[in-house]
Coordinates of C-alpha atoms in Angstrom, one line a residue:
P293 CA 10.7 -161.2 114.7
D294 CA 9.2 -164.4 113.4
L295 CA 9.2 -165.2 109.7
P296 CA 5.8 -166.6 108.6
F297 CA 7.1 -168.1 105.4
V298 CA 9.6 -170.3 107.3
R299 CA 7.5 -171.1 110.4
A300 CA 7.3 -174.8 111.1
R301 CA 4.0 -176.5 111.9
P302 CA 3.0 -176.7 115.6
G303 CA 3.8 -180.0 117.2
S304 CA 5.9 -181.3 114.2
D305 CA 9.5 -182.3 114.3
S306 CA 11.3 -180.4 111.6
P307 CA 14.4 -182.0 110.1
A308 CA 17.8 -180.6 111.0
F309 CA 18.4 -179.0 107.7
L310 CA 15.1 -177.2 107.8
V311 CA 15.9 -175.8 111.2
A312 CA 19.3 -174.6 110.0
S313 CA 17.7 -173.1 107.0
R314 CA 15.1 -171.3 109.1
R315 CA 17.8 -169.9 111.4
L316 CA 19.8 -168.7 108.4
L317 CA 16.8 -167.0 106.8
L318 CA 15.9 -165.5 110.2
A319 CA 19.4 -164.0 110.6
L320 CA 19.4 -162.6 107.1
W321 CA 16.0 -161.1 107.8
Q322 CA 17.2 -159.4 110.9
L323 CA 20.3 -158.0 109.2
Q324 CA 18.2 -156.7 106.4
Q325 CA 15.9 -154.9 108.8
Q326 CA 18.9 -153.4 110.7
R327 CA 20.5 -152.1 107.6
P328 CA 20.1 -148.3 107.2
R329 CA 18.0 -147.2 104.3
P330 CA 19.3 -144.3 102.2
R331 CA 17.1 -141.3 102.0
R332 CA 16.9 -138.8 99.2
A333 CA 18.0 -135.3 99.9
N334 CA 15.2 -132.8 100.7
T335 CA 16.4 -129.8 98.8
R336 CA 13.2 -127.8 99.5
H337 CA 14.0 -127.2 103.2
T338 CA 17.7 -127.8 103.4
T339 CA 20.8 -126.4 101.6
P340 CA 22.9 -128.6 99.4
S341 CA 25.5 -128.9 102.1
E342 CA 23.0 -130.0 104.7
A343 CA 21.3 -132.5 102.5
E344 CA 21.9 -136.2 103.2
P345 CA 23.9 -138.0 100.5
V346 CA 22.1 -140.0 98.0
E347 CA 22.9 -143.6 97.4
S348 CA 25.7 -143.8 94.9
G349 CA 25.9 -147.5 94.3
Y350 CA 24.9 -149.4 91.2
P351 CA 21.3 -148.5 90.6
A352 CA 18.8 -151.4 90.4
R353 CA 17.1 -150.0 87.4
H354 CA 20.3 -150.7 85.3
F355 CA 20.2 -154.3 86.3
N356 CA 16.5 -154.4 85.5
R357 CA 17.1 -152.9 82.1
A358 CA 19.9 -155.3 81.3
W359 CA 17.8 -158.3 82.4
N360 CA 14.9 -157.0 80.3
V361 CA 17.1 -156.7 77.3
V362 CA 18.4 -160.3 77.7
L363 CA 14.9 -161.6 78.3
F364 CA 13.6 -159.8 75.3
G365 CA 16.4 -161.0 73.1
F366 CA 15.8 -164.6 74.1
L367 CA 12.1 -164.4 73.6
H368 CA 12.5 -162.6 70.3
G369 CA 15.0 -165.3 69.0
A370 CA 12.7 -168.1 70.2
L371 CA 9.7 -166.5 68.4
I372 CA 11.7 -166.1 65.1
F373 CA 12.9 -169.7 65.3
K374 CA 9.4 -170.9 66.0
L375 CA 7.9 -169.0 63.1
T376 CA 10.7 -170.2 60.8
V377 CA 10.1 -173.8 61.7
D378 CA 6.3 -173.4 61.2
L379 CA 6.8 -171.9 57.7
H380 CA 9.0 -174.8 56.6
L381 CA 6.9 -177.8 57.8
C382 CA 5.9 -178.7 54.2
V383 CA 8.9 -180.8 53.6
F384 CA 7.4 -184.2 52.6
T385 CA 10.4 -186.4 52.2
R386 CA 11.4 -189.6 53.8
H387 CA 14.9 -188.2 54.7
A388 CA 13.5 -185.2 56.6
P389 CA 14.8 -184.6 60.1
E390 CA 12.7 -185.5 63.1
R391 CA 9.8 -183.2 63.7
L392 CA 10.2 -180.8 66.6
P393 CA 7.5 -180.4 69.2
D394 CA 4.8 -177.8 68.5
S395 CA 5.2 -176.0 71.8
F396 CA 6.9 -172.6 72.0
F397 CA 10.0 -173.8 73.8
G398 CA 9.7 -177.4 72.7
W399 CA 12.8 -177.2 70.5
I400 CA 15.2 -176.5 73.3
I401 CA 15.3 -180.0 74.8
P402 CA 15.8 -181.8 71.4
L403 CA 18.5 -179.2 70.7
I404 CA 20.3 -180.0 73.9
K405 CA 20.0 -183.8 73.3
T406 CA 21.5 -183.6 69.8
P407 CA 24.8 -185.5 69.9
H408 CA 28.0 -183.9 68.7
S409 CA 28.4 -186.6 66.0
F410 CA 25.1 -185.4 64.3
V411 CA 26.4 -181.8 64.1
L412 CA 29.9 -182.9 63.2
E413 CA 28.7 -184.8 60.1
R414 CA 26.5 -181.9 58.8
V415 CA 28.2 -178.7 59.9
G416 CA 31.8 -179.5 60.6
L417 CA 34.3 -179.5 63.4
D418 CA 34.4 -175.7 63.9
A419 CA 30.7 -175.5 64.7
V420 CA 30.9 -178.3 67.1
V421 CA 33.8 -176.7 68.9
M422 CA 31.9 -173.4 69.2
L423 CA 28.8 -175.1 70.5
Q424 CA 30.8 -177.1 73.0
F425 CA 32.5 -173.9 74.2
F426 CA 29.1 -172.4 74.8
V427 CA 28.1 -175.5 76.8
M428 CA 31.3 -175.2 78.9
A429 CA 30.5 -171.5 79.6
I430 CA 27.0 -172.4 80.7
K431 CA 28.4 -175.1 83.1
L432 CA 31.0 -172.7 84.5
F433 CA 28.4 -170.0 84.9
A434 CA 26.0 -172.3 86.7
F435 CA 28.7 -173.6 89.0
C436 CA 29.8 -170.1 89.9
S437 CA 26.2 -168.8 90.3
V438 CA 25.4 -171.5 92.8
F439 CA 28.2 -170.6 95.2
G440 CA 28.0 -166.9 94.4
V441 CA 24.3 -166.6 95.1
G442 CA 24.2 -169.2 97.9
V443 CA 27.4 -168.3 99.8
L444 CA 29.0 -165.1 98.8
Y445 CA 25.8 -163.0 98.5
P446 CA 24.6 -163.9 102.1
I447 CA 28.1 -163.3 103.4
E448 CA 28.0 -159.9 101.7
L449 CA 24.7 -159.2 103.4
A450 CA 25.8 -160.5 106.8
G451 CA 29.2 -158.9 106.9
G452 CA 31.7 -157.1 104.7
G453 CA 31.2 -153.7 106.3
L454 CA 27.7 -153.1 105.1
V455 CA 25.9 -153.3 108.4
N456 CA 25.9 -150.3 110.7
N457 CA 28.1 -148.4 108.3
T458 CA 28.3 -144.7 109.1
R459 CA 30.3 -143.7 106.0
P460 CA 27.8 -142.6 103.3
D461 CA 30.5 -142.0 100.6
D462 CA 31.9 -145.5 100.3
N463 CA 29.2 -146.9 98.0
S464 CA 27.5 -148.6 100.9
G465 CA 24.3 -149.0 98.9
S466 CA 26.0 -151.5 96.5
Y467 CA 27.1 -155.0 97.2
T468 CA 30.8 -154.8 96.3
F469 CA 33.9 -156.3 97.6
A470 CA 35.5 -152.9 98.0
S471 CA 32.9 -151.9 100.6
A472 CA 34.2 -154.5 103.1
E473 CA 36.0 -153.2 106.3
P474 CA 39.8 -153.7 106.3
G475 CA 40.7 -156.8 108.4
S476 CA 37.2 -158.3 108.2
R477 CA 37.1 -162.0 108.7
F478 CA 34.6 -162.3 105.8
L479 CA 37.5 -161.5 103.4
V480 CA 38.7 -165.1 103.8
A481 CA 35.6 -166.3 101.9
Y482 CA 36.5 -164.1 98.9
L483 CA 40.0 -165.6 98.9
I484 CA 38.8 -169.1 99.1
F485 CA 36.2 -168.8 96.4
T486 CA 38.7 -167.0 94.1
Y487 CA 40.7 -170.2 94.1
V488 CA 37.6 -172.3 93.8
F489 CA 36.3 -170.4 90.8
S490 CA 39.8 -170.3 89.2
F491 CA 40.3 -174.1 89.5
A492 CA 36.7 -174.6 88.3
A493 CA 37.5 -172.6 85.2
F494 CA 40.7 -174.6 84.7
Y495 CA 38.8 -177.9 85.1
F496 CA 36.0 -177.1 82.7
M497 CA 38.5 -175.8 80.1
F498 CA 40.6 -178.9 80.5
Q499 CA 37.5 -181.1 80.0
N500 CA 36.5 -179.1 77.0
Y501 CA 40.0 -179.4 75.4
R502 CA 40.1 -183.1 76.1
D503 CA 36.7 -183.6 74.4
Y504 CA 38.0 -181.5 71.5
V505 CA 41.1 -183.7 71.1
R506 CA 38.9 -186.8 70.9
M507 CA 36.5 -185.3 68.4
R508 CA 39.3 -184.0 66.3
R509 CA 40.9 -187.4 66.2
R510 CA 37.6 -189.1 65.1
Y511 CA 37.0 -186.3 62.6
C512 CA 40.5 -186.6 61.1
I513 CA 40.1 -190.4 60.8
R514 CA 36.8 -190.0 59.0
L515 CA 38.3 -187.2 56.9
A516 CA 41.2 -189.3 55.8
K517 CA 38.9 -191.5 53.8
T518 CA 37.4 -188.7 51.8
L519 CA 38.4 -187.4 48.3
P520 CA 39.5 -183.9 49.4
S521 CA 42.2 -185.4 51.7
R522 CA 43.8 -186.9 48.6
T523 CA 43.4 -183.9 46.3
V524 CA 45.5 -180.7 45.9
M525 CA 44.5 -177.6 44.0
V526 CA 47.2 -176.3 41.7
Q527 CA 47.2 -172.6 40.8
G528 CA 49.2 -170.9 38.1
I529 CA 49.6 -173.8 35.7
P530 CA 51.9 -172.9 32.8
P531 CA 50.7 -173.4 29.2
S532 CA 52.7 -176.5 28.7
L533 CA 50.8 -178.3 31.5
R534 CA 47.3 -177.1 30.9
T535 CA 45.9 -180.5 29.9
D536 CA 44.8 -183.3 32.2
K537 CA 47.3 -185.8 30.8
A538 CA 50.3 -183.4 31.0
L539 CA 49.5 -182.4 34.6
A540 CA 49.1 -186.0 35.6
E541 CA 52.4 -187.0 34.1
Y542 CA 54.2 -184.1 35.7
Y543 CA 53.0 -185.0 39.2
E544 CA 53.7 -188.7 38.7
G545 CA 57.2 -187.7 37.6
L546 CA 57.8 -186.0 40.9
G547 CA 57.8 -189.4 42.7
L548 CA 55.0 -188.4 45.1
G549 CA 52.9 -191.4 44.2
A550 CA 50.3 -192.7 41.8
V551 CA 47.9 -190.1 40.4
E552 CA 44.3 -191.1 40.2
S553 CA 42.8 -188.3 38.2
T554 CA 43.6 -184.7 37.1
H555 CA 41.2 -182.0 36.0
V556 CA 42.1 -178.6 34.6
V557 CA 39.4 -176.0 35.2
R558 CA 38.0 -174.4 32.0
H559 CA 36.2 -171.1 31.5
L560 CA 32.6 -172.1 31.3
S561 CA 30.9 -168.8 31.5
R562 CA 28.4 -169.6 28.6
L563 CA 27.5 -173.0 30.2
T564 CA 27.1 -171.4 33.6
S565 CA 24.8 -168.8 32.2
L566 CA 22.6 -171.4 30.5
V567 CA 22.4 -173.6 33.6
R568 CA 21.4 -170.5 35.6
Q569 CA 18.7 -169.6 33.1
R570 CA 17.4 -173.2 33.1
A571 CA 17.2 -173.2 36.9
E572 CA 15.2 -169.9 36.9
V573 CA 12.8 -171.2 34.3
L574 CA 12.4 -174.5 36.3
K575 CA 11.5 -172.5 39.4
K576 CA 8.9 -170.5 37.5
L577 CA 7.4 -173.7 36.0
E578 CA 7.2 -175.3 39.5
R579 CA 5.5 -172.2 40.8
A580 CA 3.0 -172.3 37.9
Y581 CA 2.2 -175.9 38.6
A582 CA 1.8 -175.2 42.3
E583 CA -0.5 -172.3 41.5
Y584 CA -2.6 -174.4 39.2
W585 CA -2.9 -177.5 41.3
G586 CA -2.5 -176.1 44.8
N587 CA -3.6 -178.7 47.4
P588 CA -5.0 -181.5 45.3
C589 CA -7.2 -182.7 48.1
S590 CA -10.0 -180.8 49.9
D591 CA -10.3 -183.4 52.7
P592 CA -9.2 -181.8 56.0
A593 CA -7.8 -185.3 57.0
Y594 CA -5.4 -185.2 54.1
D595 CA -1.9 -186.2 55.4
P596 CA 0.9 -186.6 52.8
D597 CA 3.1 -188.3 55.4
A598 CA 0.5 -190.9 56.1
I599 CA 0.0 -191.5 52.3
I600 CA 3.8 -192.0 51.9
A601 CA 3.8 -194.5 54.8
E602 CA 0.9 -196.4 53.4
T603 CA 2.5 -196.5 49.9
E604 CA 5.7 -197.9 51.4
A605 CA 3.6 -200.5 53.2
I606 CA 1.9 -201.5 49.9
E607 CA 5.3 -201.9 48.3
V608 CA 6.5 -204.1 51.2
A609 CA 3.3 -206.2 50.8
E610 CA 3.9 -206.7 47.1
V611 CA 7.5 -207.7 47.6
S612 CA 6.4 -210.1 50.4
A613 CA 3.8 -211.6 48.1
Q614 CA 6.4 -212.2 45.4
S615 CA 8.8 -213.8 47.8
G616 CA 6.1 -216.0 49.3
R617 CA 6.0 -214.3 52.6
R618 CA 2.8 -212.9 54.1
G619 CA 2.7 -209.1 54.5
P620 CA 0.1 -206.5 55.1
S621 CA -3.1 -206.9 53.1
V622 CA -3.3 -204.7 50.0
D623 CA -7.1 -204.5 50.3
S624 CA -6.8 -202.7 53.6
H625 CA -5.2 -199.8 51.8
V626 CA -7.9 -199.2 49.2
G627 CA -9.6 -195.9 49.5
L628 CA -6.8 -194.2 51.4
L629 CA -6.5 -191.4 48.9
P630 CA -9.3 -188.8 49.2
L631 CA -11.0 -187.4 46.1
A632 CA -9.0 -184.6 44.4
S633 CA -10.6 -181.2 44.2
R634 CA -11.6 -179.6 41.0
R635 CA -8.9 -178.0 38.8
K636 CA -8.4 -174.3 38.8
E637 CA -7.9 -172.0 35.8
R638 CA -4.5 -172.4 34.2
P639 CA -2.1 -169.5 35.0
T640 CA -0.9 -167.1 32.3
I641 CA 2.3 -165.2 31.7
R642 CA 3.5 -162.4 29.3
T643 CA 6.4 -163.2 27.0
G644 CA 7.8 -159.7 27.1
P645 CA 10.6 -158.2 29.3
F646 CA 10.1 -158.5 33.1
G647 CA 6.8 -160.4 32.5
L648 CA 5.0 -157.0 32.0
F649 CA 4.9 -156.7 28.3
G650 CA 4.2 -159.0 25.3
T651 CA 1.5 -161.5 24.5
K652 CA -0.3 -163.3 27.3
V653 CA 0.0 -167.0 26.9
D654 CA -0.4 -170.2 29.0
A655 CA 2.3 -170.2 31.6
I656 CA 2.7 -174.0 31.9
D657 CA 3.0 -174.6 28.2
Y658 CA 5.3 -171.6 27.6
L659 CA 7.6 -172.4 30.5
T660 CA 7.7 -176.1 29.5
H661 CA 8.7 -175.2 26.0
R662 CA 11.3 -172.7 27.2
F663 CA 12.8 -175.3 29.7
N664 CA 13.1 -177.9 26.9
E665 CA 15.0 -175.4 24.7
L666 CA 17.4 -174.4 27.5
D667 CA 17.9 -178.1 28.4
E668 CA 18.9 -178.9 24.9
Q669 CA 21.3 -176.0 24.8
V670 CA 22.9 -177.1 28.1
V671 CA 23.4 -180.6 26.7
L672 CA 25.1 -179.2 23.5
A673 CA 27.2 -176.8 25.6
R674 CA 28.5 -179.6 27.8
R675 CA 29.5 -181.6 24.8
S676 CA 31.4 -178.7 23.3
K677 CA 35.2 -178.7 23.6
G678 CA 35.9 -175.1 22.6
Y679 CA 36.3 -173.7 26.1
D680 CA 39.4 -171.8 27.1
V681 CA 41.6 -173.7 29.6
G682 CA 42.3 -172.0 32.9
T683 CA 45.3 -171.8 35.1
V684 CA 43.8 -173.9 38.0
G685 CA 43.6 -177.6 38.2
F686 CA 42.9 -180.4 40.7
V687 CA 45.2 -183.4 41.2
T688 CA 43.9 -186.5 43.1
F689 CA 46.2 -189.2 44.3
E690 CA 45.2 -192.8 44.7
E691 CA 46.3 -193.1 48.3
I692 CA 46.6 -190.6 51.1
N693 CA 50.1 -192.0 52.0
S694 CA 52.7 -193.4 49.6
A695 CA 53.2 -197.1 49.6
V696 CA 56.7 -196.8 48.1
N697 CA 59.6 -197.6 50.4
G698 CA 62.3 -195.0 50.7
T699 CA 63.4 -192.0 52.5
G700 CA 60.9 -189.3 53.3
L701 CA 60.8 -186.3 51.1
T702 CA 60.5 -183.9 54.1
D703 CA 63.6 -185.4 55.6
H704 CA 65.8 -184.3 52.7
I705 CA 64.6 -180.8 51.9
H706 CA 68.2 -179.9 50.9
S707 CA 67.9 -182.4 48.0
L708 CA 65.1 -180.4 46.3
V709 CA 66.3 -178.5 43.3
V710 CA 64.0 -176.0 41.5
S711 CA 64.1 -176.6 37.8
P712 CA 62.3 -175.0 34.8
M713 CA 58.8 -176.1 33.9
R714 CA 59.9 -178.1 30.9
R715 CA 60.9 -181.1 32.9
P716 CA 60.1 -182.2 36.5
F717 CA 62.9 -182.2 39.1
R718 CA 64.0 -185.4 40.7
T719 CA 62.9 -186.1 44.2
L720 CA 63.0 -189.0 46.7
P721 CA 59.8 -190.9 47.2
P722 CA 58.0 -190.3 50.5
Q723 CA 57.5 -193.2 52.9
S724 CA 54.7 -192.3 55.4
H725 CA 53.9 -188.7 54.9
S726 CA 50.6 -187.4 53.5
L727 CA 50.9 -186.8 49.8
Q728 CA 48.7 -183.8 50.1
T729 CA 50.9 -182.2 52.7
I730 CA 54.1 -182.9 50.8
A731 CA 52.6 -181.6 47.5
T732 CA 51.4 -178.4 49.2
Q733 CA 54.7 -177.7 51.1
T734 CA 57.0 -178.3 48.1
L735 CA 58.3 -175.5 45.9
L736 CA 57.7 -176.5 42.4
A737 CA 58.6 -173.4 40.4
A738 CA 61.0 -170.5 40.7
E739 CA 58.6 -168.0 39.0
P740 CA 56.1 -166.3 41.3
F741 CA 52.4 -167.3 41.1
Q742 CA 53.2 -170.5 39.2
L743 CA 52.4 -174.1 40.3
R744 CA 51.2 -173.2 43.8
A745 CA 49.7 -176.3 45.4
L746 CA 47.1 -175.8 48.0
R747 CA 44.9 -178.2 49.9
A748 CA 41.8 -178.7 47.8
P749 CA 38.5 -177.6 49.5
E750 CA 35.5 -179.8 49.5
P751 CA 33.5 -179.6 46.2
R752 CA 30.6 -178.0 47.9
D753 CA 33.0 -175.4 49.5
V754 CA 34.5 -174.2 46.2
Y755 CA 33.4 -170.8 45.1
W756 CA 33.5 -171.3 41.4
P757 CA 33.2 -167.7 40.2
N758 CA 36.7 -167.0 41.7
I759 CA 38.3 -170.3 40.8
T760 CA 39.8 -169.1 37.5
L761 CA 41.3 -165.9 38.8
R762 CA 45.1 -165.5 38.2
G763 CA 47.6 -164.9 40.9
R764 CA 48.4 -161.3 40.0
E765 CA 44.7 -160.5 39.8
Q766 CA 44.1 -162.0 43.3
L767 CA 47.0 -160.0 44.7
A768 CA 45.6 -156.8 43.2
R769 CA 42.1 -157.5 44.6
D770 CA 43.6 -158.2 48.0
I771 CA 45.4 -154.9 48.1
V772 CA 42.3 -153.0 47.0
V773 CA 40.1 -154.7 49.6
N774 CA 42.5 -154.0 52.4
V775 CA 42.7 -150.3 51.4
I776 CA 38.9 -150.1 51.5
L777 CA 38.9 -151.8 54.9
V778 CA 41.3 -149.3 56.3
F779 CA 39.2 -146.5 54.9
L780 CA 36.1 -148.0 56.6
V781 CA 37.8 -148.3 59.9
F782 CA 38.7 -144.6 60.1
F783 CA 35.7 -143.1 58.5
W784 CA 32.9 -145.3 59.7
A785 CA 32.2 -143.0 62.7
V786 CA 31.0 -140.2 60.3
P787 CA 27.7 -141.8 59.2
V788 CA 27.2 -143.4 62.7
G789 CA 27.6 -139.9 64.3
F790 CA 25.2 -138.4 61.7
L791 CA 22.5 -141.0 62.6
S792 CA 23.0 -140.4 66.3
T793 CA 22.5 -136.6 65.9
L794 CA 19.3 -137.0 64.0
T795 CA 17.4 -137.9 67.3
S796 CA 19.1 -135.3 69.5
I797 CA 17.2 -132.5 71.2
K798 CA 18.8 -129.8 69.1
T799 CA 18.0 -131.5 65.9
L800 CA 14.4 -132.1 66.9
K801 CA 14.0 -128.6 68.0
R802 CA 15.2 -127.3 64.7
Y803 CA 13.6 -129.7 62.2
A804 CA 10.7 -131.3 64.2
P805 CA 9.5 -129.0 66.9
W806 CA 6.1 -130.7 67.0
L807 CA 7.8 -134.1 67.9
L808 CA 9.8 -132.4 70.6
K809 CA 6.6 -130.9 72.1
L810 CA 5.0 -134.3 72.1
A811 CA 8.1 -135.8 73.8
K812 CA 8.0 -133.2 76.6
E813 CA 4.3 -134.1 77.2
S814 CA 4.9 -137.8 77.3
P815 CA 7.8 -139.2 79.4
V816 CA 7.6 -142.6 77.6
L817 CA 7.9 -140.9 74.2
E818 CA 10.8 -138.8 75.4
N819 CA 12.6 -141.9 76.7
I820 CA 12.0 -143.7 73.4
I821 CA 13.4 -140.7 71.3
Q822 CA 16.4 -140.0 73.5
G823 CA 17.3 -143.5 74.6
F824 CA 15.9 -146.1 72.2
L825 CA 16.0 -144.5 68.7
P826 CA 19.7 -143.5 68.7
T827 CA 20.7 -146.9 69.8
L828 CA 18.4 -148.5 67.3
A829 CA 19.8 -146.4 64.4
V830 CA 23.3 -147.3 65.4
V831 CA 22.5 -151.0 65.8
L832 CA 20.8 -151.2 62.4
F833 CA 23.7 -149.4 60.8
M834 CA 26.2 -151.6 62.4
N835 CA 24.3 -154.7 61.4
S836 CA 24.9 -153.8 57.8
L837 CA 28.6 -153.9 58.4
P838 CA 29.0 -157.7 58.3
M839 CA 27.2 -157.9 55.0
L840 CA 29.5 -155.2 53.6
L841 CA 32.5 -157.0 54.8
E842 CA 31.2 -160.3 53.4
G843 CA 30.8 -158.6 50.0
L844 CA 34.4 -157.4 50.2
S845 CA 35.5 -161.0 50.9
F846 CA 33.8 -162.2 47.8
V847 CA 35.4 -159.4 45.7
Q848 CA 38.8 -160.3 47.3
G849 CA 39.0 -163.4 45.1
L850 CA 39.0 -166.1 47.7
Q851 CA 38.2 -169.5 46.1
A852 CA 36.6 -171.3 49.0
R853 CA 33.4 -170.4 50.9
S854 CA 35.1 -171.3 54.2
D855 CA 37.9 -168.9 53.4
I856 CA 35.4 -166.2 52.6
E857 CA 33.7 -166.7 56.0
E858 CA 37.0 -166.7 57.8
A859 CA 38.1 -163.5 56.0
T860 CA 34.8 -161.8 56.9
L861 CA 35.3 -162.6 60.6
S862 CA 38.9 -161.4 60.5
K863 CA 37.8 -158.1 58.9
Y864 CA 35.1 -157.7 61.5
F865 CA 37.5 -158.3 64.3
F866 CA 40.0 -155.9 62.8
F867 CA 37.3 -153.3 62.5
L868 CA 36.1 -153.7 66.1
L869 CA 39.6 -153.6 67.5
F870 CA 40.8 -150.5 65.7
N871 CA 37.6 -148.5 65.3
V872 CA 35.8 -149.1 68.6
L873 CA 38.8 -149.3 70.9
L874 CA 41.6 -147.2 69.3
V875 CA 40.0 -144.8 66.9
F876 CA 37.0 -143.9 69.1
T877 CA 39.2 -143.7 72.2
V878 CA 41.8 -141.5 70.6
A879 CA 39.3 -139.3 68.9
S880 CA 37.3 -138.7 72.1
T881 CA 40.3 -137.8 74.2
T882 CA 42.6 -136.1 71.7
F883 CA 42.3 -132.5 72.9
K884 CA 42.3 -133.6 76.5
T885 CA 45.5 -135.6 76.4
L886 CA 47.5 -134.1 73.7
E887 CA 49.3 -131.7 76.0
Q888 CA 49.8 -134.6 78.5
I889 CA 51.5 -136.7 75.8
L890 CA 53.7 -133.9 74.6
N891 CA 54.9 -133.1 78.1
G892 CA 55.3 -136.7 79.2
G893 CA 56.8 -138.2 76.1
A894 CA 56.1 -141.6 74.5
A895 CA 55.9 -143.3 77.8
E896 CA 52.8 -141.3 78.7
I897 CA 50.8 -143.0 75.9
V898 CA 50.4 -146.2 77.9
N899 CA 49.0 -144.2 80.9
V900 CA 46.6 -142.4 78.6
L901 CA 45.3 -145.6 77.1
A902 CA 45.0 -147.2 80.5
T903 CA 42.9 -144.2 81.7
T904 CA 40.7 -143.8 78.7
L905 CA 40.0 -147.4 77.7
P906 CA 37.9 -148.3 80.8
Q907 CA 35.9 -145.1 80.3
V908 CA 35.0 -146.0 76.7
G909 CA 34.3 -149.6 77.5

């Protein structure tokens, strides 16, 4: 048969590749027409033994459902991102990032064009590595998809034992490698492309790792010039060293190098409370001013960005006039600001608790007076010297490497002698090693939890509420959090199973028979109740798990936000590994395999896991 969609025009000379493409499509069309179509068994007129077998391959509806889920997730994420961007467009600052296009998918192209250096400066190396890995995965998937769809899939249709197959029980309705006839010449293609895909994966991973090494080198060079690279955080400072001067003299006496500054952390709970109260009052005051003034201009052509640009142009013109150079005319900018709209009524607020009780007064005057009072208290609290000294301090060296000539400290570890805290021990000065690394790897005290030197996190990364915790308190918190995590791993399935049973047929029949009746009358509602609601309940419940684990990481006593995030991810990985794979697998097959394990011994456990893990996954 002729294919109308590939028919060439009469009297025209088609190129060679068009002729070849037409022949290939014609061959695939003929093979598709010759392929036997599976028919459903007619159980009304035949017995089950006489019925024709039903197609047992991978149903197409599963693929369609998976594709719909992926497409829905992408569109849902794009919609949320678009709405978030639209709600935060009122950022009128000269340092604001470039404005994204207003189209629905307009943010994708600028995101792809964003250089790694831009992300590296703002987010860090870990985020860049993760994004680069995603890009590598996209490249590898695109490469494999081109050859898989363009070569392997037509080969699977043309050969592989699918055409004129008389065996109905070999999954002939699905395009699988196992359905090929033994000894088929088409198996060579699978062997070749196995090596092609493997070497492609090796190449893309090598390219990704090479780029990572280059980025890390540049990142470390830039990081070496920062303050955190020359600073160590000392925990467990003894009472004799809990002053800035004593701590500086102690580290200078170690021979590590010149100390630039030292700071011993103090307990500033009262100052922290005052600063927090002042920030809350300031937010309320700004909200009151925004409610009172609103948009000061009623002109629809009002553009704050244009006004800022014109103001800058006026400043440039004034500077040019003072320097004798000609700039833009100031008269051309007269009348740029539209007339302001009329003022509204001033907002009011109640002075009682929660803003619900007390006398109603002017909000702007009251909040301004309250802010001035708190600001004076903050100034007095900062000048006060009666705060208790903590056990944590920061030591900053002048240089990242020592300029003193001599033998490296790390080359003579045997010369280190641990001494009491009353006097520093004698060490050899380092030559070219990082002072931060040497200070963090050197044992400074024989007592546990004393003078533990760690790499200082970035000031923005420090979680200050946990910075003053003692070593023993951190250890106790760590033990309690780990016990809670183990408890969650083994008992998390109880609430999840309870939520799953709420939408079962038996539960609906017992507690909501009217809903079950409606579900039987509507197939769509029945599919939603039986297939969508249980999954939605479990997903919502599982989404609360990361927030719970993050709260445990905060309670654990970690002193850096990056450490808290890392601890949260490790807890989540531990939970998924043991709860989903091991606990659920063992719980679902305990009664079936207990006798098999007892009879076969310990070696049978491996066979049981190998059999049950694919079923659960």
